[in-house]
Each structure stands twice: as structure tokens, then as C-alpha cells.
mmCIF file of C-alpha atoms in Angstrom:
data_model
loop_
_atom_site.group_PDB
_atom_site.id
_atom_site.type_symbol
_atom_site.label_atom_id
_atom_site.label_comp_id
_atom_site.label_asym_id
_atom_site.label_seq_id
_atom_site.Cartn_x
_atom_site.Cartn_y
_atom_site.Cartn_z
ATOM 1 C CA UNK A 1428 -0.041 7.209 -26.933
ATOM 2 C CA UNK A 1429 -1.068 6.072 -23.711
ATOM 3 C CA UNK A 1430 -1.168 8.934 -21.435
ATOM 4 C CA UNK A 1431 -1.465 8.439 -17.640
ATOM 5 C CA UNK A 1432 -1.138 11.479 -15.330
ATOM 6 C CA UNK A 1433 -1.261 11.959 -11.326
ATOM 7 C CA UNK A 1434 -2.997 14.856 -9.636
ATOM 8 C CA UNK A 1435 0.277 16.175 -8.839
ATOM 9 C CA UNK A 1436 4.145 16.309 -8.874
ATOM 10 C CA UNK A 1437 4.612 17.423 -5.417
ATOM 11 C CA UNK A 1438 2.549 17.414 -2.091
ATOM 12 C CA UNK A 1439 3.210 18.880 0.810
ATOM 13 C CA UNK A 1440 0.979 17.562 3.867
ATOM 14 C CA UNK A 1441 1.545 17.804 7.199
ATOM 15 C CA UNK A 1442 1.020 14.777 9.741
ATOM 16 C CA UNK A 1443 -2.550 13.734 10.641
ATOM 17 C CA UNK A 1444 -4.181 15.304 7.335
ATOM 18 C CA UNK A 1445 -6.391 13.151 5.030
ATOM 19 C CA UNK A 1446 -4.649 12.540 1.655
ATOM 20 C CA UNK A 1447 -5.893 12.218 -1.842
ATOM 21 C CA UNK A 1448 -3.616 10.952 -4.662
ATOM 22 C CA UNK A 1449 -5.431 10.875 -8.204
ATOM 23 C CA UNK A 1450 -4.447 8.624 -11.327
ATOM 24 C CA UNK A 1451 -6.154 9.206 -14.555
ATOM 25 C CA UNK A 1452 -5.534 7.212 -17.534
ATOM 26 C CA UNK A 1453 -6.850 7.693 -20.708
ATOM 27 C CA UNK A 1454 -6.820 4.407 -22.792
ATOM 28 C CA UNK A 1455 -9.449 2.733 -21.369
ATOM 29 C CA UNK A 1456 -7.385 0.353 -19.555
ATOM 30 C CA UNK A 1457 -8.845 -2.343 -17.408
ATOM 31 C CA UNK A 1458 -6.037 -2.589 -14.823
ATOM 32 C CA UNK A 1459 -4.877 -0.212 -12.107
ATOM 33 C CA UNK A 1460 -1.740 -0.165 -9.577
ATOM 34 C CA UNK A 1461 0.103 2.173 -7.016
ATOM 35 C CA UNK A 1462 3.147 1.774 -6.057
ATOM 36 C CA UNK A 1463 5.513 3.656 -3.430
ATOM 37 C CA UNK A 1464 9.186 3.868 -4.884
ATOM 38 C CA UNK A 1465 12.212 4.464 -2.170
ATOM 39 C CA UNK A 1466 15.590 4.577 -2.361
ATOM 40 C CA UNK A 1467 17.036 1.312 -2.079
ATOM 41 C CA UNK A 1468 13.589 -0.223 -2.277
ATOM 42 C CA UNK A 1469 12.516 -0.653 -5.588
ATOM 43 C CA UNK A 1470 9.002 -0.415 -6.442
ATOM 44 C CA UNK A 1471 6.366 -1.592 -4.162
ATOM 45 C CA UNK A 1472 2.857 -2.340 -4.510
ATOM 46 C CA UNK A 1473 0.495 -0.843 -2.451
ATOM 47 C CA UNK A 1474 -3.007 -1.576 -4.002
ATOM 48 C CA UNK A 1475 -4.185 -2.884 -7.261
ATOM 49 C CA UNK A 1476 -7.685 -3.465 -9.128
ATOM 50 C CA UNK A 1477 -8.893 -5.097 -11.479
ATOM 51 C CA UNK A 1478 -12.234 -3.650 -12.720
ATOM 52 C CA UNK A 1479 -14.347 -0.851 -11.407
ATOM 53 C CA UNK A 1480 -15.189 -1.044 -7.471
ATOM 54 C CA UNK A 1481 -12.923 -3.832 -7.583
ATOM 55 C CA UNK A 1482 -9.618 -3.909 -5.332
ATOM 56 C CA UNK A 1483 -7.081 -5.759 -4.052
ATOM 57 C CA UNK A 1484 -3.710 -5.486 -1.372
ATOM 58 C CA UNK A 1485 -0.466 -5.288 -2.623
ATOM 59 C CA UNK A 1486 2.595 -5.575 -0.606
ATOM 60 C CA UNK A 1487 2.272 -2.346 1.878
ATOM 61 C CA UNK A 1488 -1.678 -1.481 2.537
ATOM 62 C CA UNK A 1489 -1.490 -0.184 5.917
ATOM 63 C CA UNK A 1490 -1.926 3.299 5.884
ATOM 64 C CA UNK A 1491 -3.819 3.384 2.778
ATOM 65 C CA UNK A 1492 -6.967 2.773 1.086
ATOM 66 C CA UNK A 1493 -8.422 3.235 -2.539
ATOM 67 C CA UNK A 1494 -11.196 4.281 -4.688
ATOM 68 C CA UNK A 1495 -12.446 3.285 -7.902
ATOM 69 C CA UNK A 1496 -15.278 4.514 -8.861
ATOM 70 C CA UNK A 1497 -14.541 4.589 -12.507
ATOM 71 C CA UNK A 1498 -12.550 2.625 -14.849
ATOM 72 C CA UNK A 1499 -10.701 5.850 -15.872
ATOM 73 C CA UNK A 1500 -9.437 6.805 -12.197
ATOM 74 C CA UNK A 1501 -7.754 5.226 -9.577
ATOM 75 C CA UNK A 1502 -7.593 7.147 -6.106
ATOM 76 C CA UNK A 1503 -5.037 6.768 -3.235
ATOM 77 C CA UNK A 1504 -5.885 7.668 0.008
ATOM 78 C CA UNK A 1505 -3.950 8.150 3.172
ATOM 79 C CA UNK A 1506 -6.488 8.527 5.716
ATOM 80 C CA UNK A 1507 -4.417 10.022 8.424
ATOM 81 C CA UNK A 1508 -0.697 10.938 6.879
ATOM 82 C CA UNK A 1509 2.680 10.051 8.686
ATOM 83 C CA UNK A 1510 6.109 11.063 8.127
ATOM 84 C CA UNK A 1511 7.263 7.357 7.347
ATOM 85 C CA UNK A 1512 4.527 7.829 3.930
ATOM 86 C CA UNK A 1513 6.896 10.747 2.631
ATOM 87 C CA UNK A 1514 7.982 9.451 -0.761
ATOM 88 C CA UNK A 1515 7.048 8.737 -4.405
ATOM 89 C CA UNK A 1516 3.988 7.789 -5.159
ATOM 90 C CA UNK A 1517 3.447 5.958 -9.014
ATOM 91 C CA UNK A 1518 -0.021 5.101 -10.727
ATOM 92 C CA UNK A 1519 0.388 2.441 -13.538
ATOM 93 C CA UNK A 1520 -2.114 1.029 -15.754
ATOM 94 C CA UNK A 1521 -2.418 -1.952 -18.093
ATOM 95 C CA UNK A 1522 -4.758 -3.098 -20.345
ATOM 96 C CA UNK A 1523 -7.045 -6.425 -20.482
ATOM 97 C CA UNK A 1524 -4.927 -9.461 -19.130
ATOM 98 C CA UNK A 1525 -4.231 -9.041 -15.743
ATOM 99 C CA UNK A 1526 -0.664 -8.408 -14.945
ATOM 100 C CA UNK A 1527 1.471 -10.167 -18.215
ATOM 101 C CA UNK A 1528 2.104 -6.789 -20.517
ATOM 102 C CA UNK A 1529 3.638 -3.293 -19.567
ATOM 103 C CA UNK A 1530 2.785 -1.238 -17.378
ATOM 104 C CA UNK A 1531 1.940 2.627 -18.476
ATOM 105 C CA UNK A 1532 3.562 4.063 -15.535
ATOM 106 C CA UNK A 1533 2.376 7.950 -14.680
ATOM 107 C CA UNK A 1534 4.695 10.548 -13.844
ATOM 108 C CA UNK A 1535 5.001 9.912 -10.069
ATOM 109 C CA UNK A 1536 3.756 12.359 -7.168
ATOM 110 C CA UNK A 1537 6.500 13.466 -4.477
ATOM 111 C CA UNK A 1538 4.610 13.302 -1.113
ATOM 112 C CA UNK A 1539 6.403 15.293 1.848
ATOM 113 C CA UNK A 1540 4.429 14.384 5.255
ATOM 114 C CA UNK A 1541 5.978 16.903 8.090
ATOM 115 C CA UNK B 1023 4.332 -14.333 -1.623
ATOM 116 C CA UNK B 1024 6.814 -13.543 -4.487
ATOM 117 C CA UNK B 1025 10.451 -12.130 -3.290
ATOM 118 C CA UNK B 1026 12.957 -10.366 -6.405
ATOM 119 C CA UNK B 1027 16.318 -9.841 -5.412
ATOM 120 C CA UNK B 1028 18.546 -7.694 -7.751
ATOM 121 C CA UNK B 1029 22.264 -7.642 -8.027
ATOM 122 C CA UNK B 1030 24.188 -5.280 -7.715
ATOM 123 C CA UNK B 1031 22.652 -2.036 -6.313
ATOM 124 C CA UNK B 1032 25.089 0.493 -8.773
ATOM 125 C CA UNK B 1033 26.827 -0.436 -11.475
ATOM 126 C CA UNK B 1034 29.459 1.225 -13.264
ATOM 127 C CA UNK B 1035 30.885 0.872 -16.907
ATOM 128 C CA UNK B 1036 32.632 2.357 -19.258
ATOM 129 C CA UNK B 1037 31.011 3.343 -22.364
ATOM 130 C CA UNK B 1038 31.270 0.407 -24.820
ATOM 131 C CA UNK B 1039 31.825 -1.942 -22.111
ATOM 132 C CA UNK B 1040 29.137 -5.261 -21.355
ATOM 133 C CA UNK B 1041 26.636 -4.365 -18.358
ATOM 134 C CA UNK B 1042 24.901 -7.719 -16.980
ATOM 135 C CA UNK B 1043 22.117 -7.279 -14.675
ATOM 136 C CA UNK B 1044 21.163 -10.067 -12.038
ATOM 137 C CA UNK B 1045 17.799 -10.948 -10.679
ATOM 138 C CA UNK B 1046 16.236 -13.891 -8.578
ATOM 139 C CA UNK B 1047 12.690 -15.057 -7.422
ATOM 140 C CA UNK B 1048 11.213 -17.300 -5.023
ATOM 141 C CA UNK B 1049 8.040 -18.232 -6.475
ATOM 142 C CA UNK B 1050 8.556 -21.238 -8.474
ATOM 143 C CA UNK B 1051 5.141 -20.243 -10.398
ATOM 144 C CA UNK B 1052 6.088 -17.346 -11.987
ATOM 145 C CA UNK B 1053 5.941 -16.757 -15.630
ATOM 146 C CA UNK B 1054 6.472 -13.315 -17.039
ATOM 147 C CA UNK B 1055 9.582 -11.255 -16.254
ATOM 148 C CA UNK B 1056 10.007 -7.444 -17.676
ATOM 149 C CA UNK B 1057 12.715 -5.546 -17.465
ATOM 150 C CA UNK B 1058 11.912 -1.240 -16.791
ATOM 151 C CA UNK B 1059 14.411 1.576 -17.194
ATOM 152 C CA UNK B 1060 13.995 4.756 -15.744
ATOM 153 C CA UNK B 1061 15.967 7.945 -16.191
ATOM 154 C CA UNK B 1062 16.350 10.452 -13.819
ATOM 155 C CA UNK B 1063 13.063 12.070 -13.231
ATOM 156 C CA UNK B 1064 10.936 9.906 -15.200
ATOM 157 C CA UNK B 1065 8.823 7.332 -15.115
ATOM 158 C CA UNK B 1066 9.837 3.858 -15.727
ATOM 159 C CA UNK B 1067 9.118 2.149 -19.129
ATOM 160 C CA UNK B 1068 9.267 -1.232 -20.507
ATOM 161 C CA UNK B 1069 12.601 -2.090 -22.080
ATOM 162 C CA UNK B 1070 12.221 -5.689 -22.820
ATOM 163 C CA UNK B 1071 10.291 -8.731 -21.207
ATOM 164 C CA UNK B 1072 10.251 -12.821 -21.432
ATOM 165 C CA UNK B 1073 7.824 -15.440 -19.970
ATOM 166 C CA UNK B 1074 8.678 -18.471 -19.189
ATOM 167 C CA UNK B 1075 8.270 -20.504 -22.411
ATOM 168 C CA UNK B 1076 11.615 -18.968 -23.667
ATOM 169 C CA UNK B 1077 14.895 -19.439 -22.320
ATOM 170 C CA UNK B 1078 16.326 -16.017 -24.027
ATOM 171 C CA UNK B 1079 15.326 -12.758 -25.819
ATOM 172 C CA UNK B 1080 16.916 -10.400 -27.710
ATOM 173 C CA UNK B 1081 16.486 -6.429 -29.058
ATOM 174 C CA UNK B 1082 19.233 -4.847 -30.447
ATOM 175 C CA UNK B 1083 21.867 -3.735 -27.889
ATOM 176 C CA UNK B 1084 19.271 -5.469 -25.008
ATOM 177 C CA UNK B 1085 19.061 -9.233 -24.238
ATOM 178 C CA UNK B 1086 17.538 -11.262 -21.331
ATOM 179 C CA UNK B 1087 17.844 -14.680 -20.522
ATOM 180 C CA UNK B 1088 15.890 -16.649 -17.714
ATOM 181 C CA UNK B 1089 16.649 -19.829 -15.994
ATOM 182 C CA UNK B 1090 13.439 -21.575 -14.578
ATOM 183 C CA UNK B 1091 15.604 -24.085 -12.761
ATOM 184 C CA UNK B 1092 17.701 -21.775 -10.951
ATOM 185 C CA UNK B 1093 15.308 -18.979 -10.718
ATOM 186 C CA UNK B 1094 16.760 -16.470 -12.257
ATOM 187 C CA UNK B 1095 16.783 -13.785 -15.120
ATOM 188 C CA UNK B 1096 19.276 -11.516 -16.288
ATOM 189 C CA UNK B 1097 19.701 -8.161 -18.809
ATOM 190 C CA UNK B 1098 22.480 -7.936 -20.663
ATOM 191 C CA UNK B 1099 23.246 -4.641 -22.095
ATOM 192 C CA UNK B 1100 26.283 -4.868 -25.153
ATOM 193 C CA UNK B 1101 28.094 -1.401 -26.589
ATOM 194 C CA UNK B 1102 26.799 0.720 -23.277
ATOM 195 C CA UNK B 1103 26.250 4.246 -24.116
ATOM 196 C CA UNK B 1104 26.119 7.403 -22.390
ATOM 197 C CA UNK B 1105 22.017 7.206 -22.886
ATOM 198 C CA UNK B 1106 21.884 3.477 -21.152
ATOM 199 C CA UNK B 1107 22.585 5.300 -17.748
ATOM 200 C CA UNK B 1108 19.713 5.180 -15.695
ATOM 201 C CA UNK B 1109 18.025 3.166 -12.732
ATOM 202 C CA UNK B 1110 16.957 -0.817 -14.137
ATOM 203 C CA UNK B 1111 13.868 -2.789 -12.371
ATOM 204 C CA UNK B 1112 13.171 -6.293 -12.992
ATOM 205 C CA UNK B 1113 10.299 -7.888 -12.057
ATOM 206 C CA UNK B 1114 8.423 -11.367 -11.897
ATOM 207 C CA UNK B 1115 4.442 -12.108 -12.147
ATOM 208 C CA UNK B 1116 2.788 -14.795 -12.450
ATOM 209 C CA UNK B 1117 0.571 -13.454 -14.868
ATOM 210 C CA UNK B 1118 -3.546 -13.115 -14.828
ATOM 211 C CA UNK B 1119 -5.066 -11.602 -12.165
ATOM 212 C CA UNK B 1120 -1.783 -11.657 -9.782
ATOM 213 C CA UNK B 1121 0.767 -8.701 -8.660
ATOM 214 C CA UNK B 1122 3.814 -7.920 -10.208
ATOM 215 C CA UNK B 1123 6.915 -7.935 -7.522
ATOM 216 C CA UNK B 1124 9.979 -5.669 -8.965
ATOM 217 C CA UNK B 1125 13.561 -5.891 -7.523
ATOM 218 C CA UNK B 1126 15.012 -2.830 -5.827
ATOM 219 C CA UNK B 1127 16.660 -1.657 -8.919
ATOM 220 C CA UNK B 1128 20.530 -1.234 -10.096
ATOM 221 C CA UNK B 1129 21.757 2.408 -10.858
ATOM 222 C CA UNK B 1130 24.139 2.088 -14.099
ATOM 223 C CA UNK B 1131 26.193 4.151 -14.867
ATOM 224 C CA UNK B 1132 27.951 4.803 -18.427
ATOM 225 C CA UNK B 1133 31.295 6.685 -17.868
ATOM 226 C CA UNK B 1134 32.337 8.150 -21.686
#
């Protein structure tokens, strides 16, 4: 079984504080993504990569950066947190083959900025 | 860039009943379009996917068809149960190294 997991289920941070989100997954996959999921908004895609040290924007950036240092994890990092970042956070992976394939979704992180 | 639109936002059916699911894209280029369910307080998961080589797909209860012309892809969900009831993303990608765009979901919901 493909097992991806987050750092954690809920975060409370107030605004101004430096942010770390972690994504493990453990099936050596080559692909990484984080998404931001709102009500009414669907999924969107933050930042993606590729390979190791390798990354690329998604959709929403601003606010955010990432780290990946290893194929295994995939940091998110909100440098200086706002209340407008308050909401789901979700790490997927994929194997080889870019984006075609499913997507091993982890089990999301709740981020409250106040 | 890509842009999914999904029709409608909540759905409602009663159990037994057909559910149809309706998604669009921009991006003429596009080539692979999944389909993810998720259940209150879970992740999402794959349900069922096509690419573009194939006008229709079917598993079980589950079917999606996709119209390159028009642009758009649909889920068709026959004999709704109680279990189908859950939040439905589709998305479009144009495969390799590109992004996959989801829509902004459609809440069904299976009334027994």
C-alpha cells in the first residue's frame, strides 16, 4: 500500500510565524504536489516537483515556498503566515510519468492562521 | 493555463436513481482526465480515469465519457447508493511533466 502521511492533522499558527508543512511518502515515488483545498474551490495546486531539488509553480505560489531535499519528502513552507492561508493543506505523490496516473493523496493538514 | 469547470456544485439523488457529473476544459491539449471521490474526512482517491484516445470507460456502477470536440467529460454513476455520497473532483492534464487542474468538486448526495 502506498502510504503518504503529513506532519500533522491540525495547526494552529498565529499571523507572521514561519510555517513548516511535511509530506512523507513511502513508495519511492518520483513525483510530488501540494495542494490547498477550500470550500467551493476545489483543489488547487500550489507547488509541484519532479525529482529531488527540483520544483515548479502551480496555480497559487505566493505565500509559499518548498523544499526537497529528498525524494522521500516534500516540505511546504509559509514564510510569514496570513489569515487568508487558513485551510487544508494536501501532499500527493505519483510515481514515474509525470502527471498521467493517480495521485496517492495524504491525509490533509488543517492550518488555522489567527 | 488549463481552466475545469464542474457542474453542478451539490447534487442530490435518491438512492437507485442515475447521478451524471459535468466537467469542461479549456486547454485543447489535454489528454488524461481522472475522476477522485472523497468522503467526509478523507483524502481523495482515484475512482476512474480516461485519456484521450477513448471516447468512454466503464467500471461497474462508474462510467465516464469524454468529448474532445466539445471539451468535455462526464461521470455517470447508475444504482446510487447510500456509500456513493461524497464530494467528486474531476480533473484534466496534459500528461508528462505538466500540472493537473481539478474542478471545484460536486457534493452528492444519496437520500435512502
Amino acid at each position: 500500500d502506498v502510504k503518504v502521511t503529513q506532519s500533522s492533522r491540525y495547526l494552529v499558527k498565529r499571523t507572521g510565524e514561519k510555517v513548516f508543512l511535511e509530506c512523507v511518502q513511502d513508495m519511492d515515488h518520483e513525483n510530488m504536489f501540494w495542494y490547498r483545498q477550500d470550500p467551493g474551490l476545489g483543489l488547487r495546486l500550489i507547488y509541484f516537483s519532479y525529482d529531488v531539488k527540483m520544483k515548479e509553480k502551480g496555480d497559487i505560489p505566493e505565500g509559499y515556498s518548498v523544499s526537497r531535499e529528498k525524494k522521500e519528502r516534500f516540505s511546504l513552507i509559509l514564510e510569514s503566515a496570513s489569515t487568508n492561508q487558513t485551510s487544508m493543506y494536501l501532499c500527493a505523490s505519483t510515481p514515474a510519468g509525470g502527471s498521467l496516473g493517480e495521485q496517492f493523496f495524504g491525509p490533509g493538514t488543517r492550518l488555522t492562521v489567527l | 493555463g488549463e481552466n475545469v469547470e464542474q457542474h453542478p456544485s451539490t447534487l442530490s439523488v435518491q438512492e437507485g436513481d442515475s447521478a451524471v457529473i459535468k466537467c469542461t476544459y479549456s486547454d485543447s491539449a489535454s489528454n488524461y482526465f481522472p475522476w477522485y471521490k472523497q468522503e467526509l474526512g478523507k483524502r481523495p482517491q482515484l475512482i476512474i480515469d480516461i485519456r484521450s484516445n477513448v471516447g468512454e470507460k466503464k467500471d461497474q456502477r462508474i462510467a465516464v465519457t469524454l468529448n474532445k470536440t466539445a471539451k468535455h467529460f462526464s461521470l455517470h454513476i447508475t444504482e446510487t447508493q447510500p456509500e456513493d455520497s461524497a464530494v467528486y473532483f474531476c480533473a484534466a492534464s496534459q500528461g508528462g511533466y505538466q500540472k493537473v487542474t481539478f474542478g471545484t468538486g460536486t457534493k452528492l448526495q444519496v437520500i435512502p
